[in-house]
Short mmCIF file of C-alpha atoms in Angstrom, two decimals:
data_model
loop_
_atom_site.label_atom_id
_atom_site.label_comp_id
_atom_site.label_asym_id
_atom_site.label_seq_id
_atom_site.Cartn_x
_atom_site.Cartn_y
_atom_site.Cartn_z
CA MET Z 639 3.58 41.45 -23.05
CA ASP Z 640 2.37 39.89 -26.32
CA LYS Z 641 -1.12 38.48 -26.29
CA PRO Z 642 -1.44 34.73 -25.78
CA VAL Z 643 -2.59 32.85 -28.87
CA ILE Z 644 -5.65 30.79 -29.76
CA VAL Z 645 -4.90 28.50 -32.71
CA THR Z 646 -7.63 27.13 -34.97
CA VAL Z 647 -7.05 24.61 -37.78
CA ASP Z 648 -9.73 23.48 -40.25
CA ASP Z 649 -9.31 22.47 -43.90
CA ASP Z 650 -12.79 23.78 -44.80
CA PRO Z 651 -12.20 27.49 -45.67
CA GLY Z 652 -15.74 28.49 -44.74
CA VAL Z 653 -15.64 26.78 -41.36
CA SER Z 654 -12.12 28.08 -40.74
CA ARG Z 655 -13.20 31.66 -41.31
CA ALA Z 656 -16.32 31.20 -39.18
CA VAL Z 657 -14.30 29.83 -36.24
CA ALA Z 658 -11.77 32.65 -36.44
CA ARG Z 659 -14.56 35.24 -36.76
CA ASP Z 660 -16.38 33.98 -33.67
CA LEU Z 661 -13.13 33.81 -31.69
CA ARG Z 662 -12.08 37.36 -32.63
CA ARG Z 663 -15.50 38.74 -31.82
CA ARG Z 664 -15.33 37.48 -28.23
CA TYR Z 665 -11.62 37.16 -27.44
CA GLY Z 666 -9.81 39.45 -29.88
CA GLN Z 667 -9.08 42.10 -27.25
CA GLU Z 668 -7.11 39.72 -25.02
CA TYR Z 669 -5.91 36.99 -27.38
CA ARG Z 670 -4.32 36.77 -30.82
CA ILE Z 671 -6.25 34.45 -33.12
CA VAL Z 672 -4.17 32.40 -35.56
CA ARG Z 673 -5.93 30.22 -38.12
CA ALA Z 674 -4.68 27.68 -40.64
CA GLU Z 675 -6.53 25.83 -43.41
CA ALA Z 676 -4.16 22.85 -43.49
CA ALA Z 677 -2.73 20.68 -40.75
CA ARG Z 678 0.87 21.08 -41.95
CA ASP Z 679 0.50 24.87 -42.03
CA GLY Z 680 -0.93 24.74 -38.53
CA ILE Z 681 1.97 22.64 -37.17
CA GLU Z 682 4.48 24.99 -38.82
CA ALA Z 683 2.74 27.98 -37.24
CA VAL Z 684 2.83 26.32 -33.82
CA ARG Z 685 6.56 25.57 -34.25
CA GLU Z 686 7.30 29.19 -35.11
CA MET Z 687 5.36 30.42 -32.10
CA ARG Z 688 7.28 28.03 -29.85
CA LEU Z 689 10.59 29.34 -31.20
CA ARG Z 690 9.48 32.94 -30.65
CA GLY Z 691 8.41 32.15 -27.11
CA ASP Z 692 4.72 32.92 -27.68
CA GLU Z 693 2.16 31.52 -25.25
CA VAL Z 694 -0.57 29.35 -26.76
CA ALA Z 695 -3.69 29.18 -24.63
CA ALA Z 696 -5.91 26.89 -26.71
CA ILE Z 697 -5.77 24.83 -29.90
CA LEU Z 698 -8.94 24.00 -31.84
CA ALA Z 699 -8.53 21.35 -34.55
CA ASP Z 700 -11.04 19.83 -36.95
CA TYR Z 701 -11.22 16.04 -36.75
CA ARG Z 702 -11.44 15.33 -40.51
CA MET Z 703 -8.40 16.77 -42.27
CA PRO Z 704 -6.61 15.04 -45.18
CA GLN Z 705 -2.95 15.40 -44.13
CA MET Z 706 -3.48 14.39 -40.50
CA ASN Z 707 -6.70 14.22 -38.54
CA GLY Z 708 -7.43 16.48 -35.62
CA VAL Z 709 -6.35 13.95 -33.01
CA GLU Z 710 -2.96 13.53 -34.69
CA PHE Z 711 -2.61 17.30 -34.97
CA LEU Z 712 -3.33 17.86 -31.28
CA GLU Z 713 -0.95 15.05 -30.35
CA ALA Z 714 1.86 16.73 -32.32
CA ALA Z 715 1.03 20.20 -30.97
CA MET Z 716 0.96 19.11 -27.33
CA ASP Z 717 4.65 18.16 -27.55
CA MET Z 718 5.38 21.87 -28.06
CA TYR Z 719 2.62 23.32 -25.88
CA PRO Z 720 1.71 20.74 -23.21
CA TYR Z 721 -0.35 23.27 -21.23
CA ALA Z 722 -2.50 24.51 -24.14
CA ARG Z 723 -6.14 23.48 -23.89
CA ARG Z 724 -7.07 20.98 -26.61
CA VAL Z 725 -10.48 21.14 -28.32
CA LEU Z 726 -11.58 18.86 -31.17
CA LEU Z 727 -14.11 20.14 -33.72
CA THR Z 728 -16.21 17.27 -34.97
CA ALA Z 729 -19.42 16.31 -36.73
CA TYR Z 730 -22.03 14.23 -34.94
CA ALA Z 731 -20.99 11.15 -36.94
CA ASP Z 732 -17.48 11.37 -35.49
CA THR Z 733 -18.51 11.60 -31.84
CA ASP Z 734 -17.13 8.14 -31.04
CA ALA Z 735 -13.74 9.15 -32.44
CA ALA Z 736 -13.80 12.28 -30.27
CA ILE Z 737 -14.52 10.24 -27.16
CA GLN Z 738 -11.64 7.88 -27.98
CA ALA Z 739 -9.37 10.92 -28.36
CA ILE Z 740 -9.90 11.72 -24.67
CA ASN Z 741 -7.50 8.92 -23.76
CA VAL Z 742 -5.09 9.45 -26.67
CA VAL Z 743 -4.28 13.16 -26.25
CA ASP Z 744 -6.01 13.92 -22.96
CA LEU Z 745 -8.56 15.93 -24.91
CA ASP Z 746 -10.09 18.76 -22.87
CA HIS Z 747 -13.31 19.11 -24.87
CA TYR Z 748 -14.95 18.36 -28.19
CA LEU Z 749 -17.40 20.63 -30.01
CA LEU Z 750 -20.07 19.44 -32.41
CA LYS Z 751 -20.48 21.40 -35.62
CA PRO Z 752 -22.38 23.63 -36.21
CA TRP Z 753 -22.44 25.54 -32.90
CA ASP Z 754 -24.98 28.27 -33.65
CA PRO Z 755 -25.69 30.32 -31.69
CA PRO Z 756 -22.12 30.72 -30.39
CA GLU Z 757 -23.34 32.53 -27.27
CA GLU Z 758 -24.93 29.26 -26.12
CA LYS Z 759 -22.86 26.47 -27.69
CA PHE Z 760 -19.39 27.89 -28.36
CA TYR Z 761 -18.38 30.68 -26.03
CA PRO Z 762 -19.23 28.92 -22.71
CA VAL Z 763 -16.92 26.04 -23.70
CA ILE Z 764 -14.05 28.31 -24.75
CA ASP Z 765 -14.55 30.49 -21.65
CA GLY Z 766 -14.10 27.42 -19.47
CA GLN Z 767 -10.98 26.27 -21.33
CA LEU Z 768 -9.32 29.68 -21.18
CA ASP Z 769 -10.13 30.00 -17.50
CA ALA Z 770 -8.52 26.61 -16.87
CA TRP Z 771 -5.44 27.66 -18.87
CA MET Z 772 -5.11 30.87 -16.90
CA ARG Z 773 -5.12 28.92 -13.62
CA THR Z 774 -2.47 26.46 -14.79
CA ASP Z 775 1.01 27.03 -13.39
CA ARG Z 776 2.98 27.13 -16.68
CA ILE Z 777 6.14 28.86 -15.52
CA GLU Z 778 9.12 27.03 -14.12
CA ARG Z 779 9.98 28.68 -10.85
CA SER Z 780 11.22 27.98 -7.38
CA GLU Z 781 8.76 25.42 -6.15
CA LEU Z 782 7.85 23.35 -3.16
CA ARG Z 783 10.24 20.41 -2.87
CA VAL Z 784 9.67 17.20 -0.94
CA VAL Z 785 12.58 14.93 -0.03
CA GLY Z 786 11.92 11.49 1.37
CA ASP Z 787 12.33 7.75 1.19
CA ARG Z 788 10.70 5.75 -1.57
CA TRP Z 789 8.93 3.33 0.77
CA SER Z 790 8.10 5.76 3.59
CA ALA Z 791 4.46 5.93 4.67
CA GLN Z 792 4.98 9.46 6.00
CA SER Z 793 6.51 10.59 2.70
CA TYR Z 794 3.49 9.18 0.88
CA LYS Z 795 1.10 11.03 3.21
CA VAL Z 796 2.84 14.36 2.52
CA ARG Z 797 2.81 13.86 -1.25
CA ASP Z 798 -0.78 12.65 -1.26
CA PHE Z 799 -1.93 15.61 0.85
CA LEU Z 800 -0.25 18.10 -1.48
CA ALA Z 801 -1.55 16.44 -4.63
CA ARG Z 802 -5.14 16.16 -3.42
CA ASN Z 803 -5.11 19.82 -2.34
CA HIS Z 804 -3.79 20.87 -5.79
CA VAL Z 805 -0.45 22.14 -4.46
CA PRO Z 806 2.33 21.67 -7.06
CA TYR Z 807 5.55 20.17 -5.72
CA ARG Z 808 8.68 18.35 -6.86
CA TRP Z 809 9.47 14.98 -5.34
CA MET Z 810 13.00 13.64 -4.93
CA LEU Z 811 14.58 10.75 -3.08
CA ALA Z 812 16.91 11.41 -0.17
CA GLU Z 813 19.74 9.69 -2.05
CA ASP Z 814 19.35 11.84 -5.19
CA PRO Z 815 22.11 14.48 -5.57
CA GLU Z 816 19.78 17.42 -4.92
CA GLY Z 817 18.05 15.52 -2.14
CA VAL Z 818 21.38 14.90 -0.42
CA GLN Z 819 22.18 18.63 -0.62
CA LEU Z 820 18.83 19.69 0.82
CA VAL Z 821 19.02 17.21 3.71
CA LYS Z 822 22.56 18.39 4.50
CA ALA Z 823 21.45 22.03 4.41
CA ALA Z 824 18.58 21.25 6.79
CA GLY Z 825 21.10 20.23 9.43
CA GLU Z 826 22.27 17.18 11.29
CA GLY Z 827 19.55 14.83 12.44
CA CYS Z 828 17.06 15.93 9.78
CA HIS Z 829 13.84 13.91 10.00
CA LEU Z 830 12.36 12.87 6.66
CA PRO Z 831 10.25 13.71 4.81
CA LEU Z 832 11.73 17.16 4.40
CA VAL Z 833 9.58 19.88 2.85
CA VAL Z 834 11.35 22.96 1.45
CA THR Z 835 9.24 25.95 0.35
CA ALA Z 836 10.09 28.40 -2.42
CA ASP Z 837 11.44 30.92 0.13
CA GLY Z 838 13.68 28.32 1.80
CA THR Z 839 11.49 27.50 4.80
CA THR Z 840 11.96 23.89 5.88
CA LEU Z 841 9.57 21.48 7.59
CA GLU Z 842 10.73 18.11 8.90
CA SER Z 843 8.18 15.29 8.95
CA PRO Z 844 5.32 17.83 9.11
CA ASP Z 845 1.79 17.01 10.17
CA GLN Z 846 -1.14 18.07 7.99
CA ALA Z 847 -1.88 21.27 9.91
CA ALA Z 848 1.71 22.54 9.58
CA LEU Z 849 1.82 21.57 5.92
CA ALA Z 850 -1.52 23.25 5.21
CA ALA Z 851 -0.39 26.47 6.88
CA VAL Z 852 2.91 26.71 5.00
CA VAL Z 853 1.31 26.18 1.57
CA GLY Z 854 -1.38 28.78 2.18
CA LEU Z 855 -4.45 26.62 2.86
CA SER Z 856 -6.96 28.20 5.22
CA THR Z 857 -6.99 26.52 8.63
CA THR Z 858 -8.40 29.20 10.94
CA PRO Z 859 -12.08 30.24 10.95
CA ALA Z 860 -12.76 33.91 10.29
CA THR Z 861 -15.40 34.11 13.01
CA ASP Z 862 -16.90 31.95 15.75
CA PHE Z 863 -20.54 31.88 14.54
CA TYR Z 864 -22.06 31.02 11.16
CA ASP Z 865 -25.43 30.34 9.65
CA LEU Z 866 -24.26 26.94 8.42
CA ILE Z 867 -21.35 24.61 9.20
CA VAL Z 868 -20.68 21.82 6.70
CA VAL Z 869 -18.54 18.99 8.07
CA GLY Z 870 -16.78 17.14 5.25
CA GLY Z 871 -15.53 18.23 1.84
CA GLY Z 872 -16.69 15.44 -0.48
CA PRO Z 873 -19.33 15.94 -3.21
CA ALA Z 874 -22.16 16.26 -0.67
CA GLY Z 875 -20.24 18.75 1.46
CA LEU Z 876 -19.08 20.81 -1.51
CA GLY Z 877 -22.62 20.81 -2.89
CA SER Z 878 -23.91 22.05 0.46
CA ALA Z 879 -21.26 24.78 0.59
CA VAL Z 880 -22.02 25.96 -2.95
CA TYR Z 881 -25.78 26.11 -2.45
CA GLY Z 882 -25.58 27.47 1.09
CA ALA Z 883 -23.23 30.33 0.19
CA SER Z 884 -24.97 31.11 -3.11
CA GLU Z 885 -28.28 31.46 -1.25
CA GLY Z 886 -26.92 33.96 1.25
CA LEU Z 887 -26.05 31.77 4.22
CA LYS Z 888 -22.79 32.54 6.01
CA THR Z 889 -21.22 29.16 5.35
CA VAL Z 890 -18.05 27.41 6.48
CA LEU Z 891 -16.90 23.98 5.28
CA VAL Z 892 -14.52 22.03 7.51
CA GLU Z 893 -12.43 19.25 5.92
CA ALA Z 894 -9.92 17.09 7.76
CA TYR Z 895 -7.82 16.20 4.73
CA SER Z 896 -8.68 17.50 1.25
CA SER Z 897 -11.71 18.45 -0.80
CA GLY Z 898 -13.25 15.77 -2.98
CA GLY Z 899 -13.57 12.85 -0.58
CA GLN Z 900 -13.52 9.40 -2.18
CA ALA Z 901 -14.70 10.89 -5.49
CA GLY Z 902 -11.67 13.19 -5.47
CA GLN Z 903 -9.42 10.14 -5.74
CA SER Z 904 -11.09 8.89 -8.92
CA SER Z 905 -8.92 9.07 -12.03
CA ARG Z 906 -11.93 9.67 -14.29
CA ILE Z 907 -15.67 9.91 -13.62
CA GLU Z 908 -17.50 9.28 -16.88
CA ASN Z 909 -21.14 9.01 -15.80
CA TYR Z 910 -21.55 12.42 -14.11
CA LEU Z 911 -24.19 14.56 -15.80
CA GLY Z 912 -22.80 17.29 -18.05
CA PHE Z 913 -19.34 15.77 -18.61
CA PRO Z 914 -19.68 13.54 -21.69
CA ASP Z 915 -15.91 13.28 -22.06
CA GLY Z 916 -15.42 12.49 -18.35
CA VAL Z 917 -13.76 14.43 -15.59
CA SER Z 918 -11.21 13.41 -12.99
CA GLY Z 919 -12.26 13.47 -9.37
CA GLN Z 920 -9.62 16.10 -8.61
CA GLN Z 921 -10.86 18.34 -11.43
CA LEU Z 922 -14.46 18.03 -10.27
CA ALA Z 923 -13.50 18.75 -6.67
CA ASP Z 924 -11.35 21.71 -7.66
CA ARG Z 925 -14.15 23.24 -9.73
CA ALA Z 926 -16.63 22.78 -6.88
CA ARG Z 927 -14.16 24.23 -4.37
CA ARG Z 928 -13.58 27.33 -6.50
CA GLN Z 929 -17.31 27.67 -7.06
CA ALA Z 930 -17.94 27.63 -3.30
CA LEU Z 931 -15.24 30.24 -2.75
CA LYS Z 932 -16.71 32.41 -5.51
CA PHE Z 933 -20.03 32.55 -3.66
CA GLY Z 934 -18.29 33.46 -0.40
CA ALA Z 935 -18.09 30.16 1.44
CA GLU Z 936 -15.19 29.73 3.83
CA LEU Z 937 -13.17 26.50 3.46
CA LEU Z 938 -11.03 25.18 6.31
CA THR Z 939 -8.55 22.38 5.57
CA ALA Z 940 -6.66 20.05 7.92
CA ARG Z 941 -9.07 20.70 10.81
CA LYS Z 942 -10.58 17.57 12.31
CA VAL Z 943 -13.99 17.82 13.96
CA VAL Z 944 -14.36 15.69 17.11
CA SER Z 945 -17.58 16.86 18.74
CA LEU Z 946 -21.06 18.19 18.03
CA GLU Z 947 -23.17 19.68 20.81
CA PRO Z 948 -26.56 21.42 20.77
CA ARG Z 949 -26.54 24.51 23.02
CA GLY Z 950 -29.95 26.10 22.93
CA GLN Z 951 -30.51 27.32 19.36
CA ALA Z 952 -26.82 26.98 18.52
CA ARG Z 953 -25.08 23.87 17.17
CA VAL Z 954 -21.44 23.83 18.36
CA VAL Z 955 -18.63 21.96 16.58
CA GLY Z 956 -15.33 21.25 18.39
CA PHE Z 957 -11.91 20.67 16.81
CA LYS Z 958 -9.33 18.02 17.73
CA ASP Z 959 -6.57 20.62 18.11
CA GLY Z 960 -8.73 22.87 20.30
CA GLY Z 961 -11.28 25.60 19.72
CA GLU Z 962 -14.83 25.48 18.46
CA ILE Z 963 -17.27 27.23 16.15
CA ALA Z 964 -21.06 27.45 16.27
CA ALA Z 965 -23.90 27.89 13.81
CA HIS Z 966 -27.66 27.85 13.49
CA ALA Z 967 -27.43 24.60 11.48
CA VAL Z 968 -24.96 21.83 10.67
CA ILE Z 969 -24.79 19.49 7.68
CA LEU Z 970 -22.91 16.23 8.28
CA ALA Z 971 -21.17 15.17 5.05
CA THR Z 972 -18.16 13.28 6.39
CA GLY Z 973 -18.52 10.50 3.83
CA VAL Z 974 -16.89 7.12 4.25
CA THR Z 975 -13.45 5.52 4.13
CA TYR Z 976 -12.44 2.23 2.55
CA ARG Z 977 -12.39 -0.72 4.94
CA ARG Z 978 -9.03 -2.22 5.78
CA LEU Z 979 -8.02 -5.63 4.52
CA GLU Z 980 -7.70 -7.96 7.48
CA ALA Z 981 -5.20 -10.29 5.81
CA PRO Z 982 -2.14 -10.97 7.99
CA GLY Z 983 0.93 -8.84 7.30
CA LEU Z 984 -0.74 -6.01 5.37
CA ASP Z 985 -1.23 -3.36 8.07
CA GLU Z 986 2.48 -2.67 8.41
CA PHE Z 987 2.77 -1.88 4.69
CA THR Z 988 0.08 0.83 4.53
CA GLY Z 989 1.64 3.65 2.52
CA ARG Z 990 4.54 1.35 1.66
CA GLY Z 991 2.99 -0.70 -1.11
CA VAL Z 992 -0.55 -1.03 0.27
CA PHE Z 993 -2.85 1.90 -0.51
CA TYR Z 994 -6.51 2.45 0.33
CA GLY Z 995 -8.06 4.32 -2.57
CA ALA Z 996 -6.65 5.32 -5.92
CA ALA Z 997 -3.37 6.86 -4.65
CA LEU Z 998 -2.87 8.64 -7.98
CA THR Z 999 0.45 10.07 -6.80
CA GLU Z 1000 1.88 6.54 -7.01
CA ALA Z 1001 0.79 5.81 -10.57
CA PRO Z 1002 4.02 6.93 -12.32
CA SER Z 1003 6.05 4.74 -9.97
CA CYS Z 1004 4.04 1.72 -11.14
CA GLN Z 1005 5.58 1.98 -14.61
CA ASP Z 1006 6.30 -1.46 -16.11
CA THR Z 1007 5.34 -3.37 -12.94
CA ASP Z 1008 2.47 -5.67 -11.97
CA VAL Z 1009 -0.28 -3.96 -9.98
CA TYR Z 1010 -2.98 -5.63 -7.87
CA ILE Z 1011 -6.36 -4.03 -7.17
CA VAL Z 1012 -8.96 -5.40 -4.74
CA GLY Z 1013 -12.57 -4.43 -5.36
CA ALA Z 1014 -15.50 -4.84 -7.73
CA ALA Z 1015 -17.26 -1.46 -7.70
CA ASN Z 1016 -16.78 1.61 -9.91
CA SER Z 1017 -13.89 3.02 -7.90
CA ALA Z 1018 -11.87 -0.15 -8.41
CA GLY Z 1019 -12.75 -0.26 -12.11
CA GLN Z 1020 -11.74 3.36 -12.65
CA ALA Z 1021 -8.43 2.72 -10.90
CA ALA Z 1022 -7.80 -0.35 -13.06
CA VAL Z 1023 -8.37 1.58 -16.27
CA TYR Z 1024 -6.14 4.45 -15.15
CA LEU Z 1025 -3.28 2.31 -13.84
CA SER Z 1026 -3.30 0.19 -17.00
CA GLY Z 1027 -1.65 3.17 -18.70
CA PHE Z 1028 1.38 2.79 -16.41
CA ALA Z 1029 1.64 -0.81 -15.24
CA SER Z 1030 2.67 -3.71 -17.46
CA LYS Z 1031 -0.25 -5.66 -16.01
CA VAL Z 1032 -3.19 -4.82 -13.77
CA ASN Z 1033 -4.71 -7.68 -11.78
CA LEU Z 1034 -8.25 -6.95 -10.58
CA LEU Z 1035 -9.08 -9.26 -7.67
CA VAL Z 1036 -12.82 -9.83 -7.23
CA ARG Z 1037 -14.23 -11.86 -4.36
CA GLY Z 1038 -17.50 -12.60 -6.17
CA ASP Z 1039 -18.21 -14.45 -9.39
CA GLY Z 1040 -18.61 -11.36 -11.59
CA LEU Z 1041 -18.62 -7.57 -11.90
CA GLU Z 1042 -22.16 -7.05 -13.14
CA LYS Z 1043 -23.78 -6.63 -9.71
CA SER Z 1044 -21.51 -3.84 -8.51
CA MET Z 1045 -19.83 -2.10 -11.47
CA SER Z 1046 -21.31 0.13 -14.18
CA TYR Z 1047 -21.64 -1.47 -17.60
CA TYR Z 1048 -19.48 1.14 -19.34
CA LEU Z 1049 -16.56 0.31 -17.03
CA ILE Z 1050 -16.96 -3.44 -17.52
CA GLU Z 1051 -16.75 -2.86 -21.28
CA GLN Z 1052 -13.65 -0.69 -20.94
CA ILE Z 1053 -11.89 -3.25 -18.75
CA ALA Z 1054 -12.68 -6.06 -21.20
CA ALA Z 1055 -11.15 -4.03 -24.04
CA ILE Z 1056 -7.83 -3.29 -22.29
CA PRO Z 1057 -5.39 -6.15 -22.90
CA ASN Z 1058 -3.18 -5.65 -19.83
CA ILE Z 1059 -6.06 -5.88 -17.33
CA GLU Z 1060 -6.89 -9.36 -16.05
CA VAL Z 1061 -9.91 -9.97 -13.83
CA HIS Z 1062 -9.48 -12.74 -11.24
CA LEU Z 1063 -12.89 -13.88 -9.99
CA GLN Z 1064 -13.51 -15.59 -6.63
CA THR Z 1065 -10.08 -14.39 -5.52
CA GLU Z 1066 -9.05 -12.85 -2.20
CA VAL Z 1067 -5.86 -11.55 -0.62
CA VAL Z 1068 -5.08 -13.70 2.41
CA GLY Z 1069 -1.60 -12.46 3.30
CA GLY Z 1070 1.26 -10.11 2.52
CA GLU Z 1071 4.93 -9.96 3.36
CA GLY Z 1072 8.14 -8.06 2.66
CA ASP Z 1073 10.98 -6.23 4.35
CA ASP Z 1074 10.72 -2.42 4.27
CA HIS Z 1075 7.81 -2.52 1.80
CA LEU Z 1076 5.30 -4.94 0.28
CA GLU Z 1077 7.05 -7.61 -1.81
CA ARG Z 1078 4.71 -10.59 -1.95
CA LEU Z 1079 1.00 -11.36 -1.74
CA THR Z 1080 -0.72 -14.62 -0.95
CA LEU Z 1081 -3.89 -15.03 -3.00
CA SER Z 1082 -6.68 -17.55 -2.60
CA THR Z 1083 -8.77 -18.53 -5.63
CA LYS Z 1084 -11.59 -20.97 -4.94
CA GLY Z 1085 -9.69 -22.18 -1.89
CA GLU Z 1086 -6.37 -22.72 -3.66
CA GLN Z 1087 -3.55 -20.47 -2.46
CA ARG Z 1088 -0.57 -19.14 -4.37
CA THR Z 1089 2.12 -16.53 -3.69
CA VAL Z 1090 2.90 -13.79 -6.22
CA ASP Z 1091 5.55 -11.07 -6.35
CA ALA Z 1092 3.79 -7.75 -5.76
CA GLN Z 1093 4.92 -4.27 -4.76
CA TRP Z 1094 1.62 -2.47 -5.40
CA LEU Z 1095 -1.77 -3.22 -3.88
CA PHE Z 1096 -4.69 -0.79 -4.12
CA VAL Z 1097 -7.74 -1.61 -2.01
CA PHE Z 1098 -11.36 -0.59 -2.66
CA ILE Z 1099 -13.52 -2.75 -0.37
CA GLY Z 1100 -16.68 -1.53 1.24
CA ALA Z 1101 -17.01 1.58 3.31
CA GLU Z 1102 -16.97 2.71 6.92
CA PRO Z 1103 -18.52 6.02 7.98
CA TYR Z 1104 -16.54 8.47 10.07
CA THR Z 1105 -19.17 9.05 12.75
CA SER Z 1106 -17.75 7.74 16.04
CA TRP Z 1107 -17.01 11.34 17.08
CA LEU Z 1108 -20.76 12.02 17.22
CA GLY Z 1109 -21.11 10.03 20.45
CA ASP Z 1110 -24.71 9.80 21.68
CA THR Z 1111 -25.73 13.09 20.10
CA ILE Z 1112 -26.77 11.74 16.70
CA GLU Z 1113 -28.69 8.49 16.14
CA ARG Z 1114 -26.89 5.97 13.91
CA ASP Z 1115 -27.50 2.43 12.69
CA GLU Z 1116 -25.50 -0.62 13.75
CA LYS Z 1117 -22.84 0.11 11.11
CA GLY Z 1118 -22.41 3.73 12.18
CA PHE Z 1119 -24.33 5.41 9.34
CA VAL Z 1120 -26.45 8.40 10.34
CA LEU Z 1121 -30.19 7.79 10.54
CA THR Z 1122 -32.39 10.45 8.97
CA GLY Z 1123 -36.05 11.13 8.21
CA PRO Z 1124 -38.44 8.19 8.34
CA ASP Z 1125 -35.63 5.82 9.41
CA LEU Z 1126 -35.70 7.53 12.80
CA VAL Z 1127 -39.32 6.63 13.45
CA GLN Z 1128 -39.33 3.02 14.61
CA GLY Z 1129 -41.92 1.21 16.66
CA GLY Z 1130 -44.05 4.33 16.96
CA LYS Z 1131 -41.35 6.19 18.86
CA ARG Z 1132 -40.56 9.77 17.96
CA PRO Z 1133 -36.94 10.96 17.58
CA ARG Z 1134 -35.41 12.59 20.60
CA ASN Z 1135 -35.42 16.39 20.77
CA TRP Z 1136 -37.97 16.77 17.96
CA PRO Z 1137 -41.05 19.00 18.40
CA LEU Z 1138 -44.34 17.13 18.44
CA ARG Z 1139 -45.75 19.02 15.46
CA ARG Z 1140 -44.22 16.84 12.71
CA GLU Z 1141 -41.93 14.02 11.70
CA PRO Z 1142 -38.39 14.83 10.50
CA TYR Z 1143 -37.94 15.36 6.79
CA PHE Z 1144 -35.68 13.24 4.61
CA LEU Z 1145 -32.01 14.10 5.52
CA GLU Z 1146 -32.91 15.51 8.96
CA THR Z 1147 -31.33 13.78 11.97
CA ASN Z 1148 -32.77 13.35 15.46
CA VAL Z 1149 -31.35 16.76 16.41
CA PRO Z 1150 -33.26 19.69 14.87
CA GLY Z 1151 -30.97 21.83 12.75
CA VAL Z 1152 -28.53 18.98 12.09
CA LEU Z 1153 -28.82 17.21 8.73
CA ALA Z 1154 -26.86 14.46 6.97
CA ALA Z 1155 -26.08 14.19 3.26
CA GLY Z 1156 -24.17 11.82 1.01
CA ASP Z 1157 -22.45 8.54 1.81
CA VAL Z 1158 -22.49 9.08 5.61
CA ARG Z 1159 -26.28 8.80 5.63
CA ALA Z 1160 -27.87 5.38 6.10
CA ASP Z 1161 -29.28 3.85 2.90
CA SER Z 1162 -27.90 6.61 0.69
CA ILE Z 1163 -27.14 5.89 -2.97
CA LYS Z 1164 -23.37 5.80 -3.36
CA ARG Z 1165 -23.06 8.01 -6.42
CA VAL Z 1166 -21.43 11.43 -6.93
CA ALA Z 1167 -24.58 12.88 -8.48
CA SER Z 1168 -26.86 11.77 -5.64
CA ALA Z 1169 -24.40 13.11 -3.05
CA VAL Z 1170 -24.36 16.54 -4.72
CA GLY Z 1171 -28.15 16.47 -4.93
CA GLU Z 1172 -28.49 15.62 -1.26
CA GLY Z 1173 -26.13 18.48 -0.41
CA ALA Z 1174 -28.39 20.89 -2.29
CA MET Z 1175 -31.54 19.43 -0.72
CA ALA Z 1176 -30.03 19.70 2.76
CA VAL Z 1177 -29.55 23.44 2.26
CA ALA Z 1178 -33.23 23.79 1.28
CA LEU Z 1179 -34.17 22.05 4.53
CA VAL Z 1180 -31.80 24.34 6.46
CA HIS Z 1181 -33.73 27.34 5.09
CA ARG Z 1182 -36.99 25.71 6.16
CA TYR Z 1183 -35.58 25.08 9.64
CA LEU Z 1184 -34.29 28.66 10.01
CA GLU Z 1185 -37.63 30.15 8.95
CA LYS Z 1186 -39.32 28.45 11.89
CA GLN Z 1187 -36.84 29.56 14.53
#
């Protein structure tokens, strides 16, 4: 096969030669390097490659070019090569333009000139982009197909599970021509949603475990005893798995749904250290998941943990569908879920117009409609910005009198600059109604009620920890959050089961060898960065615990 191509375009001959030289030095054995010193020449070269059927892995374009700037060039090139990684070369003075380009052409990265030495400032960036391109499914082939009803909660659950676990699929309605054919082929009495794999295997209204198994996700533990069990696959759990496995602990992470947790639903996280151009929650979760696997961690998906029991020196975790595994130590990182709106009439429309979290799979269906979002924190703001690219209008419903107390300043600025986002202060949802899906909402603003037509409601209100399964084993506060460290010592009483020699460290629960990290922990800071940090710190405390056993 011909080598895939890396295209570089810069109107400065000296810079153009330097870019091509550095690229050939590192990637010339595996890639063909094509350079152009004018934007029009570059577009013509890309057209010719498309006609020949060449694969383009990455396109690097200088921002300041006279015929068309780098953003315009990348926008034109992505029509021909939508999967090519897009990198903008820019001077420090043009950094703001590069950041704006993130939203215009879905820019993958921008590089500041000069980048000497390339081993530190150039090659790591290009390595990451080429690795991402290699992992992208660019070939049209027989794929997983999902057939269902537009306003079916079960159909939404299947699509959401596949999307959040990075499984590509094609969605079609049961009344579409191909959907009709597939349902007929499945046989009389077919129960939707219908999932059809590439080899023709069919699943009717599958649960998560069956779906996970058929798409190749790991659901069965390789052994029955580990050094470390991590319960929960959000940022704290993934951080624990990465650090635990990289430091030699035999580590298994158990996740009931998909890696990423609440952060994995975010359309773009812009304040996470090391990602100046932002990163989607799914991208961040996928990178962390692959990093954990690289170090040898085992990841189980669609397995729900329902019990934790100390047995001597072992900590035993039980599954809802039967079976158990044990370890020397356990890290609880189950995170939180969004609270349900208690307004009358909404419960029956969950997954049928009412969604808790970003529900990114629904965004294309919101095209040219009015969308309503409830919440005032970063997750709601990120969803508003993202959905504004699809909906004709995004209505952000805020119970308080402003966003400043709960939302980051950068998001408040973005929302103010987007014309089709309207913030409704002191406004609550007090009712919902419809037939087979949500059709109307009743809103209350300063005590005055009104009814609006609405098919889409996304809810981001507060958080509830998933800890009821812990029973009396682990101490929790009145809201269900896990108590750790000094919070356990109240009124001069020592935590149960702790040796008399010391107080528990920060993150340690009342059961030795069981720690909590991230949002599930009482008084934790609800940020992705702090959750990852707590996951890493928990592993350090696991080592300290194991040394004393």
